[in-house]
Coordinates of C-alpha atoms in Angstrom, one line a residue:
M1 CA 26.1 -16.5 -25.7
K2 CA 29.1 -15.6 -27.9
K3 CA 28.9 -17.3 -31.0
I4 CA 25.3 -16.0 -31.4
S5 CA 26.9 -12.6 -31.1
L6 CA 29.6 -12.5 -33.1
L7 CA 27.0 -14.1 -35.0
I8 CA 24.5 -11.5 -35.2
L9 CA 27.4 -8.9 -36.1
T10 CA 28.1 -10.7 -39.3
V11 CA 25.2 -10.2 -41.0
M12 CA 25.0 -6.7 -39.4
V13 CA 28.4 -6.3 -40.8
C14 CA 27.0 -8.1 -44.1
F15 CA 23.6 -6.6 -44.5
F16 CA 25.0 -2.5 -44.6
M17 CA 28.1 -3.5 -46.8
L18 CA 25.7 -4.8 -49.1
S19 CA 23.0 -2.0 -48.4
G20 CA 26.3 -0.1 -49.4
R21 CA 27.4 -1.9 -52.5
K22 CA 23.7 -1.9 -53.2
T23 CA 22.8 2.7 -52.6
T24 CA 26.6 2.8 -54.6
L25 CA 25.0 0.6 -57.5
V26 CA 22.0 3.3 -57.5
Y27 CA 23.7 6.6 -57.4
Q28 CA 26.5 5.1 -60.4
A29 CA 23.4 4.8 -61.9
N30 CA 21.5 7.9 -61.4
T31 CA 23.0 10.6 -59.1
I32 CA 26.5 11.2 -61.8
P33 CA 24.4 11.2 -65.0
K34 CA 22.2 13.7 -63.9
E35 CA 24.9 15.4 -62.6
V36 CA 27.4 15.6 -65.3
E37 CA 23.5 16.4 -67.3
L38 CA 23.4 19.7 -64.8
W39 CA 27.4 20.2 -65.7
Y40 CA 26.6 19.6 -69.4
T41 CA 23.8 21.4 -69.9
T42 CA 25.3 25.0 -68.7
H43 CA 27.9 24.5 -70.3
F44 CA 26.3 23.9 -73.2
Y45 CA 24.3 27.5 -73.1
K46 CA 27.7 28.7 -72.1
F47 CA 29.0 27.5 -75.5
Q48 CA 25.9 29.3 -76.6
D49 CA 26.5 32.6 -75.6
E50 CA 29.5 32.8 -76.7
V51 CA 29.1 31.8 -80.1
N52 CA 26.4 34.7 -80.0
T53 CA 28.9 36.9 -78.9
L54 CA 31.1 36.0 -81.6
A55 CA 27.9 36.5 -84.0
D56 CA 27.6 39.8 -82.6
L57 CA 30.9 41.1 -83.0
A58 CA 31.5 40.2 -86.7
N59 CA 27.6 41.7 -87.8
K60 CA 29.7 44.6 -86.2
S61 CA 32.8 44.2 -87.7
T62 CA 33.5 47.0 -91.3
S63 CA 37.2 46.9 -91.8
V64 CA 40.7 44.5 -91.7
N65 CA 41.1 46.1 -88.4
D66 CA 38.3 44.1 -86.9
Y67 CA 40.3 41.2 -87.3
D68 CA 42.7 40.8 -84.3
A69 CA 39.3 40.9 -81.7
L70 CA 37.4 38.7 -84.4
R71 CA 40.6 36.5 -83.9
T72 CA 40.9 36.7 -79.8
Q73 CA 37.1 36.1 -79.9
I74 CA 36.8 32.8 -82.1
K75 CA 39.3 31.4 -80.0
K76 CA 37.6 32.4 -76.9
T77 CA 34.9 30.0 -78.7
R78 CA 36.3 27.5 -79.8
L79 CA 38.1 27.0 -75.5
I80 CA 34.3 27.2 -74.6
Y81 CA 33.6 24.3 -77.3
K82 CA 36.5 22.3 -76.2
N83 CA 34.4 22.0 -72.5
I84 CA 31.6 19.6 -74.5
E85 CA 33.0 18.5 -77.1
F86 CA 34.4 14.6 -76.3
I87 CA 30.4 14.6 -75.1
F88 CA 28.6 16.6 -78.1
D89 CA 30.2 14.4 -80.6
Y90 CA 30.2 11.8 -78.9
Y91 CA 26.6 11.7 -78.7
Q92 CA 26.4 13.9 -82.3
T93 CA 29.1 12.8 -84.6
P94 CA 27.6 13.8 -88.3
Y95 CA 26.2 16.7 -86.8
N96 CA 29.6 18.0 -85.1
G97 CA 31.7 17.0 -88.2
T98 CA 29.1 18.1 -90.5
Y99 CA 28.4 20.8 -88.8
I100 CA 30.5 22.3 -85.7
N101 CA 33.6 21.2 -85.8
G102 CA 34.3 19.6 -89.4
A103 CA 37.5 18.9 -91.4
P104 CA 37.2 22.5 -93.2
L105 CA 36.4 20.9 -96.7
P106 CA 33.2 21.0 -98.6
K107 CA 31.3 18.0 -98.2
I108 CA 28.8 15.3 -99.4
S109 CA 26.6 13.9 -95.7
E110 CA 24.6 11.0 -95.6
Y111 CA 23.3 12.4 -93.2
F112 CA 21.6 16.2 -94.2
E113 CA 21.5 17.5 -97.8
A114 CA 22.0 14.5 -99.1
D115 CA 23.5 14.4 -102.6
Q116 CA 24.0 18.4 -102.4
V117 CA 27.8 20.0 -101.3
I118 CA 27.9 20.8 -97.8
A119 CA 30.4 24.2 -98.5
P120 CA 33.5 24.3 -95.3
C121 CA 31.3 25.2 -92.4
G122 CA 31.5 25.5 -88.7
L123 CA 34.3 26.3 -86.8
Q124 CA 37.1 24.7 -87.8
A125 CA 36.8 26.3 -91.0
L126 CA 36.5 30.3 -89.1
D127 CA 39.7 28.3 -87.2
E128 CA 41.7 28.9 -90.4
A129 CA 39.4 31.5 -92.3
V130 CA 40.1 34.4 -90.0
F131 CA 44.2 33.8 -90.2
E132 CA 43.8 34.6 -94.3
V133 CA 44.3 37.1 -95.8
E134 CA 43.1 40.3 -94.1
S135 CA 40.8 42.1 -96.8
I136 CA 36.9 43.2 -97.4
E137 CA 35.6 39.9 -99.4
N138 CA 37.4 37.5 -96.3
L139 CA 35.5 39.6 -93.7
N140 CA 32.4 38.5 -95.3
H141 CA 33.2 35.5 -95.8
I142 CA 33.9 35.1 -91.9
K143 CA 30.4 37.1 -91.2
D144 CA 28.8 34.0 -93.6
L145 CA 30.6 31.2 -91.3
V146 CA 29.7 33.4 -88.1
T147 CA 26.0 33.4 -89.1
G148 CA 25.9 29.6 -89.9
L149 CA 27.3 29.1 -87.0
K150 CA 24.9 30.2 -85.0
T151 CA 22.2 29.3 -86.9
R152 CA 23.6 25.6 -86.0
V153 CA 24.1 25.7 -82.6
D154 CA 20.7 27.6 -81.7
F155 CA 19.3 24.1 -83.6
I156 CA 20.8 22.0 -82.4
T157 CA 20.2 23.7 -78.7
K158 CA 16.7 23.1 -79.1
T159 CA 17.0 19.7 -80.4
H160 CA 19.9 17.8 -78.0
L161 CA 19.2 18.7 -74.6
P162 CA 18.2 17.8 -72.3
I163 CA 20.8 15.6 -72.3
Q164 CA 20.5 11.9 -70.9
L165 CA 23.5 9.9 -69.7
K166 CA 24.8 6.5 -68.8
S167 CA 27.3 6.2 -66.3
S168 CA 29.4 4.3 -69.0
Q169 CA 28.5 6.4 -71.6
I170 CA 30.7 9.1 -69.5
I171 CA 33.5 7.0 -69.4
E172 CA 33.6 6.1 -72.6
C173 CA 33.1 10.1 -74.4
I174 CA 36.8 10.4 -72.0
R175 CA 37.7 7.5 -73.0
S176 CA 37.6 8.5 -76.9
G177 CA 38.3 12.0 -76.2
M178 CA 41.7 11.2 -74.9
V179 CA 41.7 9.4 -78.6
R180 CA 40.7 12.9 -79.7
I181 CA 42.9 14.9 -78.5
F182 CA 45.9 12.3 -79.3
T183 CA 45.1 12.1 -83.2
L184 CA 43.5 15.5 -83.5
G185 CA 44.1 17.8 -81.2
V186 CA 47.9 18.0 -80.4
T187 CA 48.7 16.9 -83.6
G188 CA 47.1 20.3 -84.9
Y189 CA 44.2 18.6 -88.0
D190 CA 41.9 20.3 -85.3
T191 CA 43.6 24.1 -85.5
P192 CA 44.4 24.5 -89.3
G193 CA 44.9 28.9 -88.9
S194 CA 45.4 28.8 -85.9
V195 CA 47.5 25.9 -84.8
N196 CA 46.0 26.3 -80.9
G197 CA 46.0 22.7 -81.2
I198 CA 48.2 21.7 -77.7
E199 CA 46.3 25.1 -75.3
E200 CA 42.9 23.2 -76.7
S201 CA 44.1 19.8 -76.1
L202 CA 44.2 21.4 -72.0
Q203 CA 41.0 23.0 -72.2
S204 CA 39.3 19.2 -72.8
M205 CA 41.4 17.4 -70.6
K206 CA 40.4 19.8 -67.9
S207 CA 36.7 19.4 -68.6
M208 CA 37.1 15.7 -69.0
E209 CA 39.2 15.2 -65.4
Q210 CA 35.7 18.1 -64.1
A211 CA 33.0 15.1 -65.4
F212 CA 35.3 12.3 -64.1
M213 CA 35.3 14.7 -60.3
F214 CA 31.4 13.6 -60.4
F215 CA 32.7 10.2 -59.7
E216 CA 34.0 10.8 -56.3
H217 CA 31.6 9.7 -53.8
G218 CA 29.7 7.4 -55.9
M219 CA 32.3 3.8 -55.6
Y220 CA 33.1 0.5 -54.1
A221 CA 35.6 1.5 -52.1
E222 CA 38.1 -0.9 -54.3
A223 CA 37.9 1.8 -56.5
K224 CA 39.5 4.8 -54.8
P225 CA 43.3 3.6 -55.5
K226 CA 42.8 3.7 -59.1
F227 CA 40.5 7.4 -59.7
K228 CA 43.5 8.8 -57.6
Q229 CA 45.7 7.1 -60.3
I230 CA 43.6 8.6 -62.8
K231 CA 43.6 11.9 -61.7
R232 CA 47.3 12.6 -61.0
L233 CA 47.3 10.8 -65.0
F234 CA 45.0 13.9 -65.8
K235 CA 47.4 16.4 -63.6
S236 CA 50.2 14.4 -65.2
G237 CA 48.2 15.2 -68.6
Q238 CA 47.8 18.7 -68.0
K239 CA 51.6 20.0 -66.3
M240 CA 52.8 18.4 -69.6
L241 CA 50.3 20.1 -72.2
N242 CA 50.7 23.3 -70.2
G243 CA 54.5 23.6 -69.9
Q244 CA 54.4 23.9 -74.0
T245 CA 54.2 27.2 -75.7
N246 CA 55.6 25.9 -78.7
F247 CA 53.3 23.8 -81.2
N248 CA 57.0 21.9 -81.8
D249 CA 58.4 21.4 -78.4
L250 CA 55.8 18.7 -77.2
N251 CA 57.2 15.4 -76.4
R252 CA 53.9 13.5 -78.3
L253 CA 55.9 10.1 -77.5
V254 CA 55.8 10.5 -74.0
F255 CA 52.5 12.1 -74.1
L256 CA 51.4 8.7 -74.9
K257 CA 53.1 6.3 -73.2
E258 CA 53.0 8.5 -70.3
V259 CA 49.3 9.7 -69.8
V260 CA 46.9 8.5 -73.3
N261 CA 47.7 5.1 -73.1
P262 CA 47.8 4.9 -69.2
L263 CA 44.5 7.0 -69.1
Y264 CA 42.7 5.1 -71.8
S265 CA 43.4 2.0 -69.9
E266 CA 42.6 3.1 -65.9
L267 CA 39.5 4.6 -66.6
L268 CA 38.5 1.1 -68.0
E269 CA 39.7 -0.2 -65.3
F270 CA 37.6 2.4 -63.0
Q271 CA 35.1 1.3 -64.4
N272 CA 35.3 -2.4 -64.2
E273 CA 35.8 -2.8 -60.3
N274 CA 32.8 0.1 -59.9
N275 CA 30.8 -2.9 -61.5
I276 CA 29.2 -0.2 -64.4
K277 CA 27.4 -1.7 -66.6
L278 CA 28.0 -1.0 -70.3
E279 CA 25.4 0.6 -72.1
P280 CA 27.0 2.2 -75.4
Y281 CA 24.9 4.7 -76.9
K282 CA 26.0 4.3 -79.9
K283 CA 28.1 1.6 -82.8
H284 CA 31.5 2.6 -83.5
A285 CA 34.6 0.8 -84.2
Q286 CA 36.1 1.6 -81.4
D287 CA 36.5 -2.3 -79.2
Y288 CA 35.4 -1.4 -75.8
Q289 CA 37.5 -3.6 -74.0
A290 CA 41.0 -2.8 -75.1
K291 CA 43.1 -1.0 -73.1
N292 CA 45.6 0.8 -75.1
I293 CA 45.1 2.1 -78.7
F294 CA 48.0 0.5 -80.0
N295 CA 46.7 -2.8 -79.1
I296 CA 45.9 -5.3 -81.5
N297 CA 42.1 -5.1 -80.9
F298 CA 42.0 -1.1 -80.7
L299 CA 39.7 -0.8 -83.0
K300 CA 37.2 -3.9 -84.8
S301 CA 37.5 -4.4 -88.6
N302 CA 34.8 -6.5 -88.3
F303 CA 32.9 -3.2 -87.6
F304 CA 33.5 -1.8 -91.0
S305 CA 31.8 -5.0 -92.8
E306 CA 28.9 -5.2 -90.6
L307 CA 27.0 -5.8 -94.7
V308 CA 28.8 -8.9 -95.9
Y309 CA 27.2 -12.3 -96.5
L310 CA 29.4 -13.9 -93.2
P311 CA 31.2 -11.8 -91.2
L312 CA 34.5 -12.4 -91.8
D313 CA 36.5 -14.3 -88.7
N314 CA 35.3 -17.3 -89.3
P315 CA 38.3 -19.1 -89.5
K316 CA 37.0 -21.7 -92.4
T317 CA 36.3 -18.7 -94.8
I318 CA 39.6 -16.9 -94.2
A319 CA 41.4 -20.3 -94.6
L320 CA 39.0 -20.7 -98.3
G321 CA 39.7 -17.2 -98.5
E322 CA 43.6 -17.4 -98.9
L323 CA 43.2 -20.9 -101.2
L324 CA 41.1 -18.4 -103.7
F325 CA 44.0 -15.1 -103.2
K326 CA 47.3 -18.2 -104.2
D327 CA 44.9 -19.0 -107.4
P328 CA 45.4 -18.0 -111.5
Q329 CA 42.0 -20.1 -111.9
L330 CA 40.9 -17.1 -110.6
S331 CA 41.9 -15.2 -113.5
N332 CA 41.2 -16.1 -117.8
K333 CA 43.1 -17.5 -119.0
N334 CA 44.7 -18.5 -115.1
I335 CA 47.3 -16.3 -116.1
M336 CA 47.5 -14.3 -112.6
S337 CA 46.3 -14.3 -109.5
C338 CA 46.0 -11.5 -105.8
L339 CA 49.3 -12.4 -105.5
T340 CA 50.3 -10.6 -108.8
C341 CA 50.4 -7.7 -107.4
H342 CA 50.0 -8.1 -103.6
N343 CA 53.7 -9.7 -102.8
P344 CA 54.1 -11.1 -98.9
E345 CA 56.9 -10.1 -98.9
K346 CA 56.6 -6.8 -100.2
A347 CA 54.0 -6.0 -97.6
F348 CA 51.7 -7.3 -100.4
T349 CA 52.5 -4.9 -103.1
D350 CA 53.9 -6.0 -106.3
G351 CA 57.1 -3.4 -106.5
L352 CA 56.4 -1.5 -109.6
P353 CA 55.7 1.8 -110.6
K354 CA 51.9 0.7 -111.3
S355 CA 50.5 -2.2 -111.6
R356 CA 51.1 -5.5 -114.0
S357 CA 48.3 -6.4 -116.3
N358 CA 47.3 -9.9 -117.9
R359 CA 48.5 -8.5 -120.6
A360 CA 52.5 -8.9 -121.5
G361 CA 54.4 -5.3 -121.3
V362 CA 50.9 -3.5 -120.1
F363 CA 49.7 -1.6 -117.2
T364 CA 47.0 -0.5 -115.1
S365 CA 47.2 3.2 -114.4
R366 CA 48.0 3.1 -110.6
N367 CA 50.4 2.0 -107.9
S368 CA 49.2 -1.2 -105.9
P369 CA 49.1 -0.2 -101.9
T370 CA 49.7 -2.6 -99.3
I371 CA 46.0 -4.7 -98.8
L372 CA 48.1 -5.1 -94.6
N373 CA 45.9 -3.5 -92.1
A374 CA 42.9 -2.8 -95.9
G375 CA 39.8 -3.8 -93.9
Y376 CA 40.3 -0.6 -91.8
S377 CA 38.6 1.4 -93.9
T378 CA 35.1 2.7 -94.9
R379 CA 36.1 2.8 -98.8
Y380 CA 38.2 0.6 -101.5
F381 CA 40.4 1.3 -103.8
L382 CA 42.4 4.2 -104.5
D383 CA 39.5 6.1 -106.0
M384 CA 37.5 5.2 -103.5
R385 CA 35.2 3.7 -105.9
A386 CA 34.1 0.7 -103.5
F387 CA 32.5 0.3 -100.4
D388 CA 32.9 -3.0 -98.6
L389 CA 35.9 -5.4 -99.0
E390 CA 33.6 -8.4 -100.6
K391 CA 32.5 -5.2 -103.9
Q392 CA 36.9 -4.5 -104.1
V393 CA 36.7 -8.1 -105.0
M394 CA 34.2 -7.8 -107.8
H395 CA 35.7 -4.9 -109.3
V396 CA 38.9 -6.8 -109.8
V397 CA 36.8 -10.1 -111.4
D398 CA 35.0 -7.1 -114.0
N399 CA 38.1 -5.3 -114.8
D400 CA 39.7 -5.7 -117.9
L401 CA 43.5 -5.6 -117.1
E402 CA 43.2 -8.4 -113.9
F403 CA 41.4 -11.0 -113.7
N404 CA 39.0 -9.5 -117.5
T405 CA 36.6 -12.2 -116.3
D406 CA 33.3 -13.3 -114.7
F407 CA 32.1 -14.7 -112.2
K408 CA 29.8 -17.1 -113.5
T409 CA 33.4 -18.7 -115.5
I410 CA 35.0 -18.2 -112.1
V411 CA 31.6 -20.7 -110.1
R412 CA 32.1 -23.5 -112.8
K413 CA 36.4 -23.6 -112.5
L414 CA 36.0 -23.1 -108.1
N415 CA 33.3 -26.2 -108.8
S416 CA 35.0 -29.0 -110.5
N417 CA 37.8 -29.2 -108.0
S418 CA 36.8 -31.7 -105.1
E419 CA 38.4 -29.6 -102.6
Y420 CA 36.5 -26.3 -103.7
V421 CA 33.4 -27.3 -103.2
N422 CA 33.8 -29.4 -99.7
M423 CA 35.4 -26.3 -98.3
F424 CA 32.9 -23.9 -100.2
K425 CA 29.9 -26.5 -98.2
A426 CA 31.6 -26.6 -94.7
A427 CA 31.5 -23.0 -95.2
Y428 CA 28.3 -21.6 -96.7
G429 CA 26.0 -24.7 -96.8
D430 CA 24.2 -23.4 -93.6
I431 CA 23.3 -19.5 -95.6
S432 CA 22.6 -21.5 -99.5
K433 CA 22.1 -24.4 -101.5
V434 CA 24.1 -23.6 -104.7
Y435 CA 27.5 -22.4 -101.8
I436 CA 29.9 -21.8 -104.5
N437 CA 28.2 -18.5 -106.4
E438 CA 29.2 -15.2 -106.2
R439 CA 28.4 -13.6 -102.8
S440 CA 30.5 -16.2 -101.0
V441 CA 33.3 -16.5 -103.4
S442 CA 34.1 -13.0 -103.0
N443 CA 33.2 -13.5 -99.0
A444 CA 35.6 -16.0 -99.0
L445 CA 38.9 -12.9 -101.0
A446 CA 37.3 -10.5 -99.0
A447 CA 37.8 -12.2 -95.5
Y448 CA 41.2 -13.9 -95.7
V449 CA 41.9 -9.4 -96.9
N450 CA 40.0 -9.0 -94.0
S451 CA 42.8 -10.9 -91.7
L452 CA 46.2 -9.6 -92.8
K453 CA 47.2 -7.3 -89.7
S454 CA 50.1 -6.1 -89.1
F455 CA 50.7 -4.9 -85.4
N456 CA 53.5 -6.0 -83.8
S457 CA 56.1 -3.7 -85.5
A458 CA 58.8 -1.9 -83.0
F459 CA 56.9 1.3 -82.8
D460 CA 53.7 -1.0 -81.8
Q461 CA 56.2 -2.9 -79.0
Y462 CA 57.5 0.9 -77.4
V463 CA 54.5 2.3 -77.0
R464 CA 52.3 -0.5 -75.4
N465 CA 55.8 -1.6 -72.7
E466 CA 56.7 -4.8 -74.0
S467 CA 59.4 -3.5 -74.9
D468 CA 62.4 -0.5 -73.3
E469 CA 64.6 -0.8 -76.6
Y470 CA 63.1 2.4 -79.4
P471 CA 66.0 4.5 -81.9
E472 CA 66.7 7.6 -80.5
D473 CA 66.2 8.9 -84.2
A474 CA 62.1 7.5 -84.7
K475 CA 61.7 8.8 -81.9
R476 CA 62.2 12.3 -83.1
G477 CA 60.8 10.6 -86.1
F478 CA 57.6 9.8 -84.5
N479 CA 57.6 13.2 -82.7
L480 CA 57.9 15.7 -86.0
F481 CA 54.7 13.2 -87.7
M482 CA 52.6 13.5 -85.5
G483 CA 53.0 17.6 -84.7
K484 CA 55.3 20.0 -86.5
A485 CA 55.1 17.4 -90.1
A486 CA 51.7 17.3 -89.6
C487 CA 51.8 13.5 -91.6
G488 CA 49.4 13.0 -88.7
S489 CA 47.0 15.4 -89.0
C490 CA 46.2 12.4 -92.4
H491 CA 47.5 9.8 -91.6
F492 CA 45.4 9.0 -88.1
A493 CA 47.2 6.8 -85.9
P494 CA 46.5 4.0 -84.7
M495 CA 46.3 2.8 -88.3
F496 CA 48.3 5.8 -89.7
N497 CA 45.0 5.6 -92.6
G498 CA 42.5 8.0 -93.5
T499 CA 39.9 6.6 -91.4
I500 CA 39.0 9.2 -89.3
P501 CA 39.2 9.3 -85.2
P502 CA 38.2 9.5 -83.0
F503 CA 36.0 6.7 -83.4
Y504 CA 36.6 6.1 -86.7
L505 CA 33.2 6.1 -89.4
D506 CA 34.5 7.8 -92.4
S507 CA 38.2 7.0 -94.8
E508 CA 39.4 10.2 -96.1
S509 CA 40.6 11.5 -99.6
E510 CA 43.3 14.0 -100.4
V511 CA 44.6 16.1 -102.6
L512 CA 48.2 16.6 -102.6
G513 CA 49.1 17.7 -106.6
I514 CA 51.0 14.7 -107.6
T515 CA 53.2 15.1 -109.8
Q516 CA 55.2 13.0 -113.0
G517 CA 57.8 11.8 -110.7
F518 CA 59.6 13.6 -108.2
D519 CA 61.2 17.4 -110.7
S520 CA 61.1 19.9 -108.6
I521 CA 62.7 22.3 -111.5
N522 CA 60.2 22.1 -113.6
P523 CA 57.2 19.5 -111.9
K524 CA 54.2 18.1 -114.4
L525 CA 50.9 17.7 -112.2
D526 CA 49.6 14.4 -112.3
T527 CA 46.3 13.8 -115.2
D528 CA 44.6 11.5 -112.5
L529 CA 41.4 13.0 -111.8
G530 CA 41.5 10.5 -109.0
R531 CA 38.0 10.2 -107.4
M532 CA 36.4 12.4 -108.4
N533 CA 36.3 10.4 -111.6
N534 CA 35.6 6.5 -110.2
G535 CA 31.9 6.8 -111.3
L536 CA 30.1 7.5 -107.6
S537 CA 27.2 10.9 -109.1
G538 CA 28.2 11.4 -105.0
D539 CA 32.1 11.5 -105.5
H540 CA 31.9 13.9 -109.4
Q541 CA 32.3 16.5 -107.5
P542 CA 35.5 19.3 -108.0
Y543 CA 36.7 19.3 -105.4
Y544 CA 37.4 15.0 -105.7
K545 CA 39.4 16.3 -108.2
N546 CA 42.8 14.4 -108.8
S547 CA 41.9 13.4 -105.3
F548 CA 43.0 9.8 -103.7
K549 CA 43.1 7.6 -100.8
T550 CA 45.2 8.1 -97.9
V551 CA 46.5 5.0 -97.2
T552 CA 48.6 3.6 -95.1
I553 CA 51.8 4.2 -94.1
R554 CA 52.4 1.2 -92.0
N555 CA 55.3 -1.4 -93.3
I556 CA 55.5 1.8 -96.0
A557 CA 59.4 0.8 -95.4
L558 CA 58.6 -2.0 -98.2
T559 CA 56.1 -1.0 -100.1
A560 CA 58.4 1.2 -102.7
P561 CA 57.7 3.3 -105.1
Y562 CA 55.3 5.7 -103.7
M563 CA 52.8 7.6 -104.6
H564 CA 49.3 6.7 -106.9
N565 CA 51.4 6.3 -109.9
G566 CA 54.0 5.2 -108.5
S567 CA 56.6 8.6 -109.3
F568 CA 58.5 8.5 -106.2
E569 CA 60.7 5.7 -105.9
T570 CA 62.2 7.3 -102.4
L571 CA 60.6 8.2 -98.6
E572 CA 63.3 11.1 -99.4
E573 CA 61.1 12.0 -102.4
V574 CA 57.8 11.7 -100.7
L575 CA 58.8 13.8 -97.8
E576 CA 60.9 16.7 -99.7
F577 CA 57.9 16.8 -101.9
Y578 CA 55.8 17.1 -99.0
N579 CA 58.1 19.2 -97.3
L580 CA 58.1 21.8 -100.8
G581 CA 53.8 22.2 -100.1
G582 CA 52.7 19.3 -102.7
G583 CA 52.1 20.5 -106.0
A584 CA 50.6 23.9 -105.3
G585 CA 54.0 24.3 -102.9
M586 CA 55.5 23.2 -106.4
G587 CA 54.3 26.5 -108.3
L588 CA 51.0 23.9 -110.1
E589 CA 47.8 24.7 -110.6
V590 CA 46.0 22.7 -108.3
E591 CA 42.8 23.3 -107.6
N592 CA 41.7 22.1 -104.0
Q593 CA 44.6 21.9 -103.2
T594 CA 43.8 20.2 -99.7
L595 CA 46.9 19.6 -98.5
P596 CA 49.3 23.1 -97.0
D597 CA 50.9 24.8 -100.0
T598 CA 53.2 26.7 -97.4
P599 CA 56.9 24.7 -96.9
L600 CA 57.1 23.0 -93.0
D601 CA 60.8 23.7 -93.0
L602 CA 62.3 20.8 -92.0
S603 CA 65.9 19.4 -92.3
K604 CA 67.5 17.1 -93.6
Q605 CA 67.9 15.6 -90.4
D606 CA 63.5 15.7 -89.3
I607 CA 63.8 14.3 -92.9
K608 CA 66.0 11.4 -92.3
D609 CA 64.2 11.4 -87.9
I610 CA 61.0 11.2 -89.7
I611 CA 62.0 7.5 -92.4
A612 CA 63.3 6.4 -89.0
F613 CA 60.2 6.4 -86.9
M614 CA 58.3 4.9 -90.2
E615 CA 60.5 2.2 -90.7
T616 CA 60.1 1.1 -87.3
L617 CA 56.1 0.3 -88.2
T618 CA 57.3 -2.8 -90.6
D619 CA 56.0 -6.5 -89.4
V620 CA 55.6 -8.5 -92.5
S621 CA 57.0 -11.5 -90.7
E622 CA 53.6 -12.9 -90.2
Y623 CA 53.1 -13.7 -93.5
V624 CA 57.0 -14.7 -95.5
N625 CA 59.0 -18.0 -94.9

């Protein structure tokens, strides 16, 4: 009788446990998203109300005496926007970046007004404009910006709401929101005029915590410790941000190690422990399974090469590409290979101001950038003329100063080599009967270049908690790089290149006013037109004159000389150039310089510290014998 009673009790316990788990799953799938949808919608309408208030105020403004009131209302409007940005940007990334809170620069969007220049607009443009010269002309410009913002917000409110969420998407929004805070918030990228990035980041964290709290009543018992830990991390981050009254004082390295990376990891663990089904809304470059934004798998390089002949992670094509990379047969008269300009010991650069050509004593027009981590980009070459790594190969092949040949000749040479024939057949035989062709050669080289990754520097090991040792001057340098020196607002973590977080869907170029050599007394502007002259009709715009791709600073200690023209010999010269405000800050007429022309006021010690940090990003041991 006791055995029967025990069996009945066990069955009942199992039934209630299973019933409870089923109820939790249903709550997570249905109730939580609905609650967050209502919360989000309420805050979105509050944002719209603040924009309307701003529009009314702007329309009534008639003199420079109205600037203070406008600054106050713009600040308030931006803070309210920070309540919804982490969700809005996830679902409306192109619209947000083009019209609501994108960089205050002209742009051509593939999504809106194709082939037409879209003037700077949105909240960042307002944040910048309201701190510029207090004049009636600028006041009218602010009014135009506000009118445009109101029009766009009214439109998107009608089309964007009501919104439908999934539980995993809410968590993904929060995780990406933490990336945004670290890369765009506390770096000052988001607040070019007010430098109010710390307060806005604090507001974002508070809002994301509020959204996360809706999971409190819909989780498994074993996830409760994780829930409490995430709450503690949110509070810790808010305390850290709330304690800063000066933009330059935040210890961004501690914030990364103790708040950003732990939250990014714990949120994923919480999702897994609650068996929340992964249902992403959008494709982006982040690898959802990554637990640290400085892990090698944080970004998927294959995301940037989806339309290639064969996926670039194929071991057969990578091995084949490595052989081709070193083979001078790819060039006319067999006199140069990819190694000519990309030496592994120099982080795959050549150490020259401008790369050597196929003619003795003649050089190309630009410096050879590193190709380590080159795959993490949407555009290639310093003038950004190629859209993927395969096309980059094609440009080198037919360049009269580089390989100066054609694929027909290359294919004929490779077909005469039995080893190549066998390797191409093994890699591409299932795609085409003619397995040595223009696409397969380009694809193999692209696969090898895409495999060249560098994520195990002293800095990476430290922020991944794999090492406790890290130099004090480099710690100071990192905080300067991501704060006062504003380097991190163009060289975005974790690649420290120009691919824009938090979703890494586009790559930037900048107009810096690069000079012909570093001469602060009698500077001369470099004459290379850059992106404006790359042959693409969409890029032939005045604001791309002298604009060049923002390349990675990883392994920068090995890649001297610097800049597109190789005219800066040392990192000290590079930092002093930025410290002076670029070409415009040195007194040159630079059209549309994107680098602020005001001095950074970096001390000599500051510059030494920043260089110390950058030197800890060196990692080429895998490629050097």
